[in-house]
């Protein structure tokens, strides 16, 4: 069991549409019933973003001990540090990664208020 799951990917997090498409926006929070446009799987990966979304949703499903899951770039050390650190400094760079939270939890309520 874990309280936080971090899923590393080759992009900054979950986007509303494939990140290579013009106007694609990083989602700082992924609501349980949200849908997004999924692009092609990476040549180096196995399941693509769809499998990461499914894994993140399963990780935070009701009854799980995992309170949050973050999909974030594995190529950006500062992003990883921002999730793993006790202190958070935004530096006006915007959110790092996409947070998934257990439905109905206080964390989900906070995330929805921030949107």
Short mmCIF file of N, CA, C and O in Angstrom, two decimals:
data_model
loop_
_atom_site.label_atom_id
_atom_site.label_comp_id
_atom_site.label_asym_id
_atom_site.label_seq_id
_atom_site.Cartn_x
_atom_site.Cartn_y
_atom_site.Cartn_z
N UNK A 1 0.84 -1.19 0.00
CA UNK A 1 0.00 0.00 0.00
C UNK A 1 0.88 1.24 0.00
O UNK A 1 2.01 1.22 0.46
N UNK A 2 0.33 2.31 -0.54
CA UNK A 2 1.06 3.58 -0.57
C UNK A 2 0.05 4.72 -0.52
O UNK A 2 -1.11 4.54 -0.86
N UNK A 3 0.48 5.87 -0.07
CA UNK A 3 -0.40 7.03 -0.05
C UNK A 3 -0.30 7.83 -1.33
O UNK A 3 -1.23 8.52 -1.71
N UNK A 4 0.85 7.75 -2.00
CA UNK A 4 1.07 8.49 -3.24
C UNK A 4 1.72 7.59 -4.27
O UNK A 4 2.70 6.91 -3.98
N UNK A 5 1.17 7.60 -5.46
CA UNK A 5 1.72 6.85 -6.58
C UNK A 5 2.17 7.87 -7.62
O UNK A 5 1.44 8.82 -7.91
N UNK A 6 3.36 7.69 -8.15
CA UNK A 6 3.87 8.57 -9.19
C UNK A 6 4.08 7.75 -10.46
O UNK A 6 4.83 6.78 -10.44
N UNK A 7 3.41 8.13 -11.53
CA UNK A 7 3.57 7.46 -12.82
C UNK A 7 4.36 8.39 -13.74
O UNK A 7 3.92 9.52 -14.01
N UNK A 8 5.52 7.94 -14.17
CA UNK A 8 6.38 8.75 -15.03
C UNK A 8 6.04 8.51 -16.49
O UNK A 8 5.77 7.39 -16.90
N UNK A 9 6.10 9.57 -17.27
CA UNK A 9 5.77 9.50 -18.68
C UNK A 9 6.73 10.39 -19.47
O UNK A 9 7.57 11.05 -18.89
N UNK A 10 6.58 10.38 -20.79
CA UNK A 10 7.48 11.17 -21.63
C UNK A 10 6.92 12.55 -21.97
O UNK A 10 7.50 13.28 -22.78
N UNK A 11 5.78 12.90 -21.39
CA UNK A 11 5.20 14.24 -21.54
C UNK A 11 4.97 14.82 -20.14
O UNK A 11 5.18 14.13 -19.15
N UNK A 12 4.50 16.06 -20.05
CA UNK A 12 4.39 16.73 -18.75
C UNK A 12 3.27 16.22 -17.86
O UNK A 12 3.22 16.53 -16.68
N UNK A 13 2.34 15.46 -18.40
CA UNK A 13 1.20 14.93 -17.64
C UNK A 13 0.10 14.56 -18.61
O UNK A 13 0.36 14.25 -19.77
N UNK A 14 -1.15 14.61 -18.15
CA UNK A 14 -2.30 14.30 -19.00
C UNK A 14 -2.78 15.61 -19.63
O UNK A 14 -2.98 16.60 -18.93
N UNK A 15 -2.97 15.58 -20.93
CA UNK A 15 -3.45 16.75 -21.67
C UNK A 15 -4.89 16.52 -22.12
O UNK A 15 -5.35 15.38 -22.20
N UNK A 16 -5.58 17.60 -22.45
CA UNK A 16 -6.96 17.49 -22.90
C UNK A 16 -7.07 16.86 -24.29
O UNK A 16 -8.13 16.40 -24.69
N UNK A 17 -5.98 16.84 -25.01
CA UNK A 17 -5.86 16.20 -26.33
C UNK A 17 -4.39 15.87 -26.53
O UNK A 17 -3.56 16.27 -25.72
N UNK A 18 -4.02 15.14 -27.55
CA UNK A 18 -2.60 14.82 -27.72
C UNK A 18 -1.74 16.07 -27.62
O UNK A 18 -2.05 17.09 -28.24
N UNK A 19 -0.68 16.03 -26.82
CA UNK A 19 0.12 17.23 -26.56
C UNK A 19 0.78 17.84 -27.79
O UNK A 19 1.14 19.01 -27.77
N UNK A 20 0.92 17.10 -28.86
CA UNK A 20 1.51 17.65 -30.07
C UNK A 20 0.52 18.47 -30.88
O UNK A 20 0.90 19.19 -31.78
N UNK A 21 -0.77 18.33 -30.53
CA UNK A 21 -1.79 19.12 -31.24
C UNK A 21 -1.79 20.56 -30.74
O UNK A 21 -1.61 20.82 -29.56
N UNK A 22 -2.01 21.48 -31.66
CA UNK A 22 -2.06 22.90 -31.33
C UNK A 22 -3.17 23.15 -30.31
O UNK A 22 -4.27 22.63 -30.43
N UNK A 23 -2.86 23.94 -29.27
CA UNK A 23 -3.84 24.29 -28.26
C UNK A 23 -4.02 23.26 -27.16
O UNK A 23 -4.85 23.44 -26.28
N UNK A 24 -3.24 22.19 -27.17
CA UNK A 24 -3.35 21.17 -26.11
C UNK A 24 -2.99 21.79 -24.77
O UNK A 24 -2.04 22.55 -24.66
N UNK A 25 -3.79 21.45 -23.75
CA UNK A 25 -3.58 22.02 -22.42
C UNK A 25 -3.34 20.92 -21.40
O UNK A 25 -4.07 19.92 -21.36
N UNK A 26 -2.34 21.14 -20.56
CA UNK A 26 -2.05 20.22 -19.45
C UNK A 26 -3.19 20.31 -18.44
O UNK A 26 -3.60 21.40 -18.05
N UNK A 27 -3.67 19.17 -17.99
CA UNK A 27 -4.71 19.13 -16.97
C UNK A 27 -4.04 18.99 -15.60
O UNK A 27 -3.40 17.99 -15.34
N UNK A 28 -4.19 19.98 -14.72
CA UNK A 28 -3.57 19.87 -13.40
C UNK A 28 -4.28 18.83 -12.52
O UNK A 28 -3.69 18.26 -11.62
N UNK A 29 -5.56 18.57 -12.82
CA UNK A 29 -6.35 17.59 -12.07
C UNK A 29 -7.21 16.81 -13.06
O UNK A 29 -7.76 17.38 -14.00
N UNK A 30 -7.32 15.51 -12.83
CA UNK A 30 -8.15 14.66 -13.68
C UNK A 30 -9.34 14.16 -12.87
O UNK A 30 -9.17 13.41 -11.91
N UNK A 31 -10.53 14.62 -13.24
CA UNK A 31 -11.75 14.18 -12.56
C UNK A 31 -12.11 12.77 -13.05
O UNK A 31 -11.84 12.41 -14.20
N UNK A 32 -12.72 11.98 -12.19
CA UNK A 32 -12.99 10.57 -12.49
C UNK A 32 -13.79 10.35 -13.76
O UNK A 32 -13.55 9.39 -14.46
N UNK A 33 -14.74 11.19 -14.09
CA UNK A 33 -15.57 10.98 -15.27
C UNK A 33 -15.12 11.81 -16.46
O UNK A 33 -15.85 11.95 -17.43
N UNK A 34 -13.93 12.34 -16.38
CA UNK A 34 -13.40 13.19 -17.43
C UNK A 34 -12.94 12.34 -18.62
O UNK A 34 -12.49 11.22 -18.46
N UNK A 35 -13.06 12.89 -19.81
CA UNK A 35 -12.52 12.21 -20.98
C UNK A 35 -11.56 13.15 -21.70
O UNK A 35 -11.71 14.37 -21.65
N UNK A 36 -10.57 12.57 -22.32
CA UNK A 36 -9.56 13.35 -23.04
C UNK A 36 -9.27 12.67 -24.37
O UNK A 36 -9.53 11.48 -24.54
N UNK A 37 -8.70 13.43 -25.29
CA UNK A 37 -8.26 12.85 -26.55
C UNK A 37 -6.92 12.16 -26.34
O UNK A 37 -6.01 12.73 -25.74
N UNK A 38 -6.80 10.94 -26.80
CA UNK A 38 -5.58 10.16 -26.63
C UNK A 38 -4.88 10.02 -27.98
O UNK A 38 -5.51 9.66 -28.98
N UNK A 39 -3.60 10.30 -28.00
CA UNK A 39 -2.82 10.17 -29.22
C UNK A 39 -2.28 8.75 -29.38
O UNK A 39 -2.66 7.83 -28.66
N UNK A 40 -1.39 8.60 -30.31
CA UNK A 40 -0.77 7.30 -30.57
C UNK A 40 0.19 6.94 -29.45
O UNK A 40 0.76 7.80 -28.80
N UNK A 41 0.39 5.62 -29.27
CA UNK A 41 1.35 5.15 -28.27
C UNK A 41 2.76 5.50 -28.72
O UNK A 41 3.08 5.51 -29.90
N UNK A 42 3.60 5.77 -27.73
CA UNK A 42 5.01 6.05 -27.99
C UNK A 42 5.68 4.81 -28.55
O UNK A 42 5.32 3.69 -28.22
N UNK A 43 6.68 5.00 -29.39
CA UNK A 43 7.44 3.87 -29.93
C UNK A 43 8.19 3.13 -28.84
O UNK A 43 8.48 1.96 -28.95
N UNK A 44 8.51 3.84 -27.75
CA UNK A 44 9.31 3.26 -26.68
C UNK A 44 8.47 2.69 -25.55
O UNK A 44 8.95 1.94 -24.73
N UNK A 45 7.20 3.08 -25.50
CA UNK A 45 6.33 2.66 -24.40
C UNK A 45 5.54 1.41 -24.73
O UNK A 45 5.66 0.83 -25.80
N UNK A 46 4.67 1.04 -23.80
CA UNK A 46 3.86 -0.16 -23.99
C UNK A 46 2.37 0.13 -24.03
O UNK A 46 1.64 -0.51 -24.74
N UNK A 47 1.92 1.09 -23.23
CA UNK A 47 0.49 1.27 -23.13
C UNK A 47 -0.02 2.65 -23.44
O UNK A 47 -1.21 2.87 -23.57
N UNK A 48 0.87 3.60 -23.53
CA UNK A 48 0.44 4.96 -23.81
C UNK A 48 -0.26 5.62 -22.64
O UNK A 48 -0.35 5.09 -21.53
N UNK A 49 -0.79 6.81 -22.90
CA UNK A 49 -1.44 7.59 -21.85
C UNK A 49 -2.71 6.93 -21.36
O UNK A 49 -3.05 7.03 -20.18
N UNK A 50 -3.43 6.25 -22.23
CA UNK A 50 -4.66 5.59 -21.82
C UNK A 50 -4.41 4.59 -20.69
O UNK A 50 -5.14 4.56 -19.70
N UNK A 51 -3.33 3.82 -20.79
CA UNK A 51 -3.03 2.86 -19.72
C UNK A 51 -2.60 3.56 -18.44
O UNK A 51 -2.90 3.10 -17.34
N UNK A 52 -1.93 4.72 -18.56
CA UNK A 52 -1.55 5.48 -17.36
C UNK A 52 -2.78 6.05 -16.67
O UNK A 52 -2.88 6.04 -15.45
N UNK A 53 -3.74 6.56 -17.45
CA UNK A 53 -4.98 7.08 -16.87
C UNK A 53 -5.72 5.95 -16.15
O UNK A 53 -6.17 6.14 -15.01
N UNK A 54 -5.83 4.81 -16.79
CA UNK A 54 -6.51 3.67 -16.15
C UNK A 54 -5.80 3.24 -14.87
O UNK A 54 -6.44 2.97 -13.86
N UNK A 55 -4.47 3.18 -14.91
CA UNK A 55 -3.70 2.78 -13.72
C UNK A 55 -3.87 3.80 -12.60
O UNK A 55 -4.04 3.43 -11.42
N UNK A 56 -3.85 5.09 -12.94
CA UNK A 56 -4.01 6.14 -11.93
C UNK A 56 -5.40 6.07 -11.30
O UNK A 56 -5.55 6.18 -10.08
N UNK A 57 -6.42 5.87 -12.12
CA UNK A 57 -7.79 5.77 -11.59
C UNK A 57 -7.94 4.55 -10.68
O UNK A 57 -8.60 4.62 -9.65
N UNK A 58 -7.33 3.44 -11.06
CA UNK A 58 -7.39 2.25 -10.21
C UNK A 58 -6.64 2.48 -8.90
O UNK A 58 -7.08 2.04 -7.84
N UNK A 59 -5.52 3.18 -8.97
CA UNK A 59 -4.71 3.43 -7.77
C UNK A 59 -5.48 4.21 -6.72
O UNK A 59 -5.31 3.97 -5.52
N UNK A 60 -6.33 5.15 -7.14
CA UNK A 60 -7.06 6.00 -6.20
C UNK A 60 -8.52 5.60 -6.04
O UNK A 60 -9.31 6.34 -5.48
N UNK A 61 -8.88 4.43 -6.54
CA UNK A 61 -10.29 4.01 -6.46
C UNK A 61 -10.73 3.88 -5.00
O UNK A 61 -9.91 3.61 -4.11
N UNK A 62 -12.02 4.09 -4.73
CA UNK A 62 -12.52 3.98 -3.36
C UNK A 62 -12.15 2.63 -2.75
O UNK A 62 -12.23 1.60 -3.41
N UNK A 63 -11.67 2.67 -1.52
CA UNK A 63 -11.22 1.46 -0.83
C UNK A 63 -9.71 1.27 -0.90
O UNK A 63 -9.13 0.52 -0.13
N UNK A 64 -9.07 1.96 -1.83
CA UNK A 64 -7.61 1.89 -1.94
C UNK A 64 -6.98 2.75 -0.85
O UNK A 64 -7.55 3.75 -0.42
N UNK A 65 -5.79 2.38 -0.41
CA UNK A 65 -5.08 3.20 0.57
C UNK A 65 -4.28 4.32 -0.10
O UNK A 65 -3.74 5.18 0.58
N UNK A 66 -4.22 4.30 -1.42
CA UNK A 66 -3.52 5.35 -2.16
C UNK A 66 -4.44 6.56 -2.26
O UNK A 66 -5.55 6.47 -2.75
N UNK A 67 -3.98 7.69 -1.75
CA UNK A 67 -4.81 8.90 -1.74
C UNK A 67 -4.68 9.73 -3.00
O UNK A 67 -5.58 10.46 -3.38
N UNK A 68 -3.51 9.65 -3.64
CA UNK A 68 -3.27 10.46 -4.83
C UNK A 68 -2.32 9.74 -5.77
O UNK A 68 -1.47 8.96 -5.33
N UNK A 69 -2.49 10.03 -7.04
CA UNK A 69 -1.57 9.53 -8.06
C UNK A 69 -1.25 10.72 -8.96
O UNK A 69 -2.14 11.51 -9.29
N UNK A 70 0.01 10.86 -9.32
CA UNK A 70 0.43 11.96 -10.17
C UNK A 70 1.08 11.37 -11.42
O UNK A 70 1.98 10.54 -11.33
N UNK A 71 0.61 11.81 -12.58
CA UNK A 71 1.23 11.46 -13.86
C UNK A 71 2.09 12.66 -14.22
O UNK A 71 1.60 13.79 -14.33
N UNK A 72 3.40 12.41 -14.37
CA UNK A 72 4.35 13.52 -14.52
C UNK A 72 5.53 13.09 -15.40
O UNK A 72 5.81 11.89 -15.53
N UNK A 73 6.21 14.05 -15.96
CA UNK A 73 7.36 13.77 -16.82
C UNK A 73 8.50 13.11 -16.06
O UNK A 73 8.94 13.62 -15.02
N UNK A 74 8.98 12.02 -16.58
CA UNK A 74 10.14 11.34 -16.00
C UNK A 74 11.45 11.94 -16.48
O UNK A 74 12.52 11.55 -16.02
N UNK A 75 11.37 12.90 -17.40
CA UNK A 75 12.58 13.52 -17.93
C UNK A 75 12.89 14.85 -17.26
O UNK A 75 13.87 15.50 -17.60
N UNK A 76 12.04 15.27 -16.32
CA UNK A 76 12.21 16.55 -15.67
C UNK A 76 12.43 16.33 -14.17
O UNK A 76 11.48 16.12 -13.43
N UNK A 77 13.67 16.37 -13.76
CA UNK A 77 14.01 16.12 -12.36
C UNK A 77 13.31 17.08 -11.43
O UNK A 77 12.86 16.70 -10.34
N UNK A 78 13.17 18.34 -11.83
CA UNK A 78 12.48 19.31 -10.98
C UNK A 78 11.01 18.96 -10.79
O UNK A 78 10.43 19.20 -9.74
N UNK A 79 10.39 18.41 -11.81
CA UNK A 79 9.00 17.95 -11.68
C UNK A 79 8.90 16.84 -10.64
O UNK A 79 8.03 16.86 -9.78
N UNK A 80 9.79 15.89 -10.74
CA UNK A 80 9.79 14.78 -9.79
C UNK A 80 10.05 15.30 -8.38
O UNK A 80 9.36 14.91 -7.43
N UNK A 81 11.00 16.19 -8.25
CA UNK A 81 11.29 16.77 -6.92
C UNK A 81 10.09 17.55 -6.39
O UNK A 81 9.83 17.54 -5.19
N UNK A 82 9.34 18.22 -7.26
CA UNK A 82 8.19 19.00 -6.80
C UNK A 82 7.11 18.10 -6.21
O UNK A 82 6.39 18.51 -5.31
N UNK A 83 7.00 16.88 -6.70
CA UNK A 83 6.01 15.94 -6.16
C UNK A 83 6.54 15.27 -4.89
O UNK A 83 5.80 15.08 -3.93
N UNK A 84 7.81 14.95 -4.87
CA UNK A 84 8.38 14.20 -3.75
C UNK A 84 8.79 15.08 -2.57
O UNK A 84 8.99 14.58 -1.47
N UNK A 85 8.90 16.38 -2.78
CA UNK A 85 9.37 17.29 -1.74
C UNK A 85 8.28 17.62 -0.73
O UNK A 85 7.10 17.68 -1.07
N UNK A 86 8.69 17.88 0.50
CA UNK A 86 7.74 18.32 1.53
C UNK A 86 7.32 19.76 1.30
O UNK A 86 6.26 20.18 1.72
N UNK A 87 8.18 20.53 0.64
CA UNK A 87 7.88 21.94 0.38
C UNK A 87 7.63 22.11 -1.11
O UNK A 87 8.30 21.52 -1.94
N UNK A 88 6.65 22.93 -1.42
CA UNK A 88 6.27 23.15 -2.82
C UNK A 88 6.51 24.60 -3.19
O UNK A 88 6.04 25.50 -2.51
N UNK A 89 7.27 24.83 -4.25
CA UNK A 89 7.49 26.17 -4.77
C UNK A 89 7.00 26.20 -6.21
O UNK A 89 7.53 25.52 -7.07
N UNK A 90 5.96 26.99 -6.47
CA UNK A 90 5.37 27.06 -7.79
C UNK A 90 6.22 27.86 -8.76
O UNK A 90 6.34 27.53 -9.92
N UNK A 91 6.82 28.94 -8.32
CA UNK A 91 7.66 29.81 -9.15
C UNK A 91 6.93 30.29 -10.40
O UNK A 91 7.56 30.52 -11.43
N UNK A 92 5.62 30.38 -10.34
CA UNK A 92 4.80 30.84 -11.47
C UNK A 92 5.00 30.03 -12.74
O UNK A 92 4.78 30.51 -13.84
N UNK A 93 5.45 28.80 -12.61
CA UNK A 93 5.63 27.94 -13.77
C UNK A 93 4.35 27.17 -14.11
O UNK A 93 4.30 26.47 -15.10
N UNK A 94 3.35 27.26 -13.27
CA UNK A 94 2.14 26.48 -13.49
C UNK A 94 2.28 25.10 -12.86
O UNK A 94 3.30 24.78 -12.26
N UNK A 95 1.24 24.29 -12.99
CA UNK A 95 1.26 22.98 -12.34
C UNK A 95 2.28 22.04 -12.97
O UNK A 95 2.64 22.18 -14.14
N UNK A 96 2.73 21.12 -12.17
CA UNK A 96 3.63 20.07 -12.65
C UNK A 96 2.84 18.76 -12.62
O UNK A 96 2.42 18.30 -11.57
N UNK A 97 2.60 18.18 -13.76
CA UNK A 97 1.91 16.90 -13.83
C UNK A 97 0.41 17.01 -13.63
O UNK A 97 -0.15 18.11 -13.54
N UNK A 98 -0.23 15.86 -13.58
CA UNK A 98 -1.68 15.75 -13.41
C UNK A 98 -1.98 14.91 -12.19
O UNK A 98 -1.48 13.80 -12.06
N UNK A 99 -2.81 15.45 -11.29
CA UNK A 99 -3.17 14.77 -10.05
C UNK A 99 -4.48 14.01 -10.22
O UNK A 99 -5.44 14.52 -10.79
N UNK A 100 -4.51 12.78 -9.71
CA UNK A 100 -5.71 11.97 -9.59
C UNK A 100 -5.93 11.78 -8.09
O UNK A 100 -4.97 11.53 -7.36
N UNK A 101 -7.16 11.92 -7.63
CA UNK A 101 -7.46 11.78 -6.20
C UNK A 101 -8.64 10.83 -6.02
O UNK A 101 -9.48 10.68 -6.91
N UNK A 102 -8.71 10.23 -4.84
CA UNK A 102 -9.83 9.34 -4.53
C UNK A 102 -11.13 10.13 -4.60
O UNK A 102 -11.25 11.20 -4.00
N UNK A 103 -12.12 9.62 -5.35
CA UNK A 103 -13.40 10.32 -5.46
C UNK A 103 -14.04 10.55 -4.08
O UNK A 103 -14.06 9.66 -3.24
N UNK A 104 -14.52 11.77 -3.87
CA UNK A 104 -15.17 12.12 -2.62
C UNK A 104 -14.24 12.50 -1.49
O UNK A 104 -14.68 12.88 -0.41
N UNK A 105 -12.94 12.42 -1.73
CA UNK A 105 -11.96 12.72 -0.68
C UNK A 105 -11.77 14.22 -0.52
O UNK A 105 -12.14 15.02 -1.39
N UNK A 106 -11.18 14.61 0.60
CA UNK A 106 -10.86 16.02 0.82
C UNK A 106 -9.89 16.53 -0.24
O UNK A 106 -10.00 17.67 -0.69
N UNK A 107 -8.96 15.69 -0.65
CA UNK A 107 -8.01 16.09 -1.68
C UNK A 107 -8.74 16.39 -3.00
O UNK A 107 -8.43 17.38 -3.66
N UNK A 108 -9.69 15.57 -3.36
CA UNK A 108 -10.46 15.82 -4.58
C UNK A 108 -11.22 17.14 -4.46
O UNK A 108 -11.24 17.94 -5.40
N UNK A 109 -11.82 17.38 -3.31
CA UNK A 109 -12.56 18.63 -3.10
C UNK A 109 -11.64 19.84 -3.25
O UNK A 109 -12.00 20.84 -3.86
N UNK A 110 -10.43 19.76 -2.68
CA UNK A 110 -9.46 20.85 -2.80
C UNK A 110 -9.08 21.07 -4.26
O UNK A 110 -9.00 22.21 -4.74
N UNK A 111 -8.83 19.97 -4.97
CA UNK A 111 -8.43 20.07 -6.37
C UNK A 111 -9.54 20.68 -7.23
O UNK A 111 -9.27 21.51 -8.10
N UNK A 112 -10.77 20.31 -6.96
CA UNK A 112 -11.89 20.86 -7.72
C UNK A 112 -12.07 22.35 -7.45
O UNK A 112 -12.42 23.11 -8.35
N UNK A 113 -11.79 22.78 -6.22
CA UNK A 113 -11.87 24.21 -5.89
C UNK A 113 -10.78 25.00 -6.62
O UNK A 113 -10.99 26.16 -6.96
N UNK A 114 -9.62 24.37 -6.83
CA UNK A 114 -8.50 25.05 -7.50
C UNK A 114 -8.73 25.21 -9.01
O UNK A 114 -8.08 26.01 -9.65
N UNK A 115 -9.64 24.43 -9.54
CA UNK A 115 -9.87 24.46 -11.01
C UNK A 115 -10.61 25.70 -11.44
O UNK A 115 -11.33 26.31 -10.83
#
